[in-house]
Amino acid sequence: MYNRSISCVNTDDNTAVNFNAIYGGFIIDTIEGIYEIVSNVNSTEYGATDGSHYNGTIVPARNIVITGRILNNYKARREMLYKVFRPGSSGQFRYTEADETKVIDYRIEYCKIPDEKAKIKTVEISLMCMDPYFSGVNDIVVNMASWVSAFEFQHEFLDEKEEFGYKSTEVIKNIYNENGVNGIGMTITIGCIGAITNPKIYHVEQGDFIAIGTDSNPFTMDSGSKIVIETTTGKKKVRKISNNVETAVDEYLDPDSEFIQLTTGNNSLRYAADSGEELMDVSISYKMRFLGV
């Protein structure tokens, strides 16, 4: 038997349908839109020239269509479908195979529920995924500069001036993206244990950077504060968190800054500052993105 699990979760209230658990009353017959790679190629034709000029490629929204059956308890299963696939609510499609789960957010297009008199109670559900890429469930966290504890319980003090922790520092960190999807957004968190001025993060291969503060508009961080940079498309922002108070600091962005993202292959990221670079704590988190399940 093919070992996979497929479920749809209404993310407004966490009601869910698991389509592969026969004991849950639903089973899938066919599913479309989870394996395909579809792109729209934009080109321009010129009257006196053969062929056309390539302008670019975009990946359109993904349409997942599930066809399945209600196996038992028709009324209760029907009511569950009404709850999970409410028009206007948001949802998440979850696909697990070989102990790996991939997810994609959707909006419900329709849910066709059979009449109770139908001998075979076939259900058809259409999901529109505005972001066409699947992603991993958990964030991947990469520490570039952070403090590592060197103290363990139980502990016997043998020497004076024992080290309770040390700073692990990699000014340049390489993140290798082998999945073929460009434009993976990141959450970049910059903390500090002392004053730093004009922190920066560079993407070496792309030649791009994002910098908070310039010579003409400097930005200073104090010990204990942090900067959080979101580079995911549609969610891009920069904010400062100090004493649990969050403040937008977009006005300090260097005008040449880019909200750098992970691309296919090597991504060498480097941190820096005009002053206090050695006092920075830097971590990066992201979710892998996939062209299909």
PDB file of N, CA and C in Angstrom, residues 26 35 38 55 63 72 82 98 121 128-131 133 154 159 165 180 194 203-204 210 212-213 241 243 271:
ATOM      1  N   PHE A  26     -12.869   8.987   5.179  1.00  0.00           N
ATOM      2  CA  PHE A  26     -12.596   9.551   3.865  1.00  0.00           C
ATOM      3  C   PHE A  26     -11.437   8.791   3.207  1.00  0.00           C
ATOM      4  N   TYR A  35       2.076  17.464  -8.281  1.00  0.00           N
ATOM      5  CA  TYR A  35       3.344  17.051  -8.880  1.00  0.00           C
ATOM      6  C   TYR A  35       3.796  17.986 -10.006  1.00  0.00           C
ATOM      7  N   VAL A  38       4.399  24.138 -13.461  1.00  0.00           N
ATOM      8  CA  VAL A  38       3.770  24.938 -14.505  1.00  0.00           C
ATOM      9  C   VAL A  38       4.339  26.352 -14.447  1.00  0.00           C
ATOM     10  N   ASN A  55      10.819  37.673 -22.278  1.00  0.00           N
ATOM     11  CA  ASN A  55      10.690  38.742 -21.286  1.00  0.00           C
ATOM     12  C   ASN A  55      10.809  38.241 -19.847  1.00  0.00           C
ATOM     13  N   ASN A  63      -3.424  25.002  -8.523  1.00  0.00           N
ATOM     14  CA  ASN A  63      -4.773  24.493  -8.289  1.00  0.00           C
ATOM     15  C   ASN A  63      -4.683  22.998  -7.950  1.00  0.00           C
ATOM     16  N   ASN A  72     -18.389   6.300   5.296  1.00  0.00           N
ATOM     17  CA  ASN A  72     -19.401   5.963   6.295  1.00  0.00           C
ATOM     18  C   ASN A  72     -19.849   7.241   7.007  1.00  0.00           C
ATOM     19  N   TYR A  82     -18.183  20.813   5.614  1.00  0.00           N
ATOM     20  CA  TYR A  82     -18.676  22.188   5.701  1.00  0.00           C
ATOM     21  C   TYR A  82     -17.790  23.034   6.620  1.00  0.00           C
ATOM     22  N   ALA A  98       7.209   9.202   3.275  1.00  0.00           N
ATOM     23  CA  ALA A  98       8.538   8.789   3.748  1.00  0.00           C
ATOM     24  C   ALA A  98       9.026   9.681   4.889  1.00  0.00           C
ATOM     25  N   LYS A 121     -20.519   7.885  -2.762  1.00  0.00           N
ATOM     26  CA  LYS A 121     -20.550   9.279  -2.315  1.00  0.00           C
ATOM     27  C   LYS A 121     -19.197   9.931  -2.600  1.00  0.00           C
ATOM     28  N   MET A 128      -7.196  26.626  -4.269  1.00  0.00           N
ATOM     29  CA  MET A 128      -6.354  27.571  -4.996  1.00  0.00           C
ATOM     30  C   MET A 128      -5.235  28.045  -4.071  1.00  0.00           C
ATOM     31  N   CYS A 129      -3.993  27.772  -4.498  1.00  0.00           N
ATOM     32  CA  CYS A 129      -2.804  28.114  -3.703  1.00  0.00           C
ATOM     33  C   CYS A 129      -2.134  29.317  -4.353  1.00  0.00           C
ATOM     34  N   MET A 130      -2.304  30.492  -3.763  1.00  0.00           N
ATOM     35  CA  MET A 130      -1.776  31.719  -4.365  1.00  0.00           C
ATOM     36  C   MET A 130      -0.251  31.705  -4.440  1.00  0.00           C
ATOM     37  N   ASP A 131       0.387  31.202  -3.398  1.00  0.00           N
ATOM     38  CA  ASP A 131       1.820  30.927  -3.446  1.00  0.00           C
ATOM     39  C   ASP A 131       1.962  29.486  -3.936  1.00  0.00           C
ATOM     40  N   TYR A 133       4.348  27.384  -4.288  1.00  0.00           N
ATOM     41  CA  TYR A 133       5.413  26.514  -3.799  1.00  0.00           C
ATOM     42  C   TYR A 133       5.027  25.834  -2.486  1.00  0.00           C
ATOM     43  N   GLN A 154      25.288  18.243  36.496  1.00  0.00           N
ATOM     44  CA  GLN A 154      25.957  18.697  37.704  1.00  0.00           C
ATOM     45  C   GLN A 154      27.379  19.126  37.370  1.00  0.00           C
ATOM     46  N   ASP A 159      38.795  24.643  38.501  1.00  0.00           N
ATOM     47  CA  ASP A 159      39.755  25.702  38.201  1.00  0.00           C
ATOM     48  C   ASP A 159      39.135  27.066  38.450  1.00  0.00           C
ATOM     49  N   GLY A 165      30.777  30.110  29.038  1.00  0.00           N
ATOM     50  CA  GLY A 165      30.290  30.126  27.664  1.00  0.00           C
ATOM     51  C   GLY A 165      31.310  30.782  26.764  1.00  0.00           C
ATOM     52  N   GLY A 180      16.159  23.907  -6.135  1.00  0.00           N
ATOM     53  CA  GLY A 180      15.807  24.498  -7.416  1.00  0.00           C
ATOM     54  C   GLY A 180      14.835  25.647  -7.355  1.00  0.00           C
ATOM     55  N   GLY A 194      26.601  44.896  23.036  1.00  0.00           N
ATOM     56  CA  GLY A 194      27.186  46.220  23.196  1.00  0.00           C
ATOM     57  C   GLY A 194      26.716  47.091  22.049  1.00  0.00           C
ATOM     58  N   HIS A 203      24.817  39.346   0.654  1.00  0.00           N
ATOM     59  CA  HIS A 203      24.720  38.104  -0.121  1.00  0.00           C
ATOM     60  C   HIS A 203      25.848  38.156  -1.144  1.00  0.00           C
ATOM     61  N   VAL A 204      26.898  37.363  -0.899  1.00  0.00           N
ATOM     62  CA  VAL A 204      28.133  37.502  -1.663  1.00  0.00           C
ATOM     63  C   VAL A 204      27.921  37.192  -3.142  1.00  0.00           C
ATOM     64  N   ILE A 210      21.680  44.262   2.610  1.00  0.00           N
ATOM     65  CA  ILE A 210      20.677  45.065   3.299  1.00  0.00           C
ATOM     66  C   ILE A 210      21.368  45.687   4.497  1.00  0.00           C
ATOM     67  N   ILE A 212      21.077  48.633   7.721  1.00  0.00           N
ATOM     68  CA  ILE A 212      20.250  49.498   8.563  1.00  0.00           C
ATOM     69  C   ILE A 212      21.133  50.634   9.047  1.00  0.00           C
ATOM     70  N   GLY A 213      20.937  51.810   8.480  1.00  0.00           N
ATOM     71  CA  GLY A 213      21.741  52.971   8.827  1.00  0.00           C
ATOM     72  C   GLY A 213      22.761  53.306   7.760  1.00  0.00           C
ATOM     73  N   ILE A 241      13.403  45.610  18.203  1.00  0.00           N
ATOM     74  CA  ILE A 241      12.752  45.178  19.432  1.00  0.00           C
ATOM     75  C   ILE A 241      13.669  45.514  20.599  1.00  0.00           C
ATOM     76  N   ASN A 243      13.346  46.167  24.958  1.00  0.00           N
ATOM     77  CA  ASN A 243      12.501  46.132  26.154  1.00  0.00           C
ATOM     78  C   ASN A 243      11.083  45.684  25.816  1.00  0.00           C
ATOM     79  N   TYR A 271      27.935  39.045   7.663  1.00  0.00           N
ATOM     80  CA  TYR A 271      27.448  40.180   8.456  1.00  0.00           C
ATOM     81  C   TYR A 271      28.587  41.162   8.709  1.00  0.00           C
TER      82      TYR A 271
END
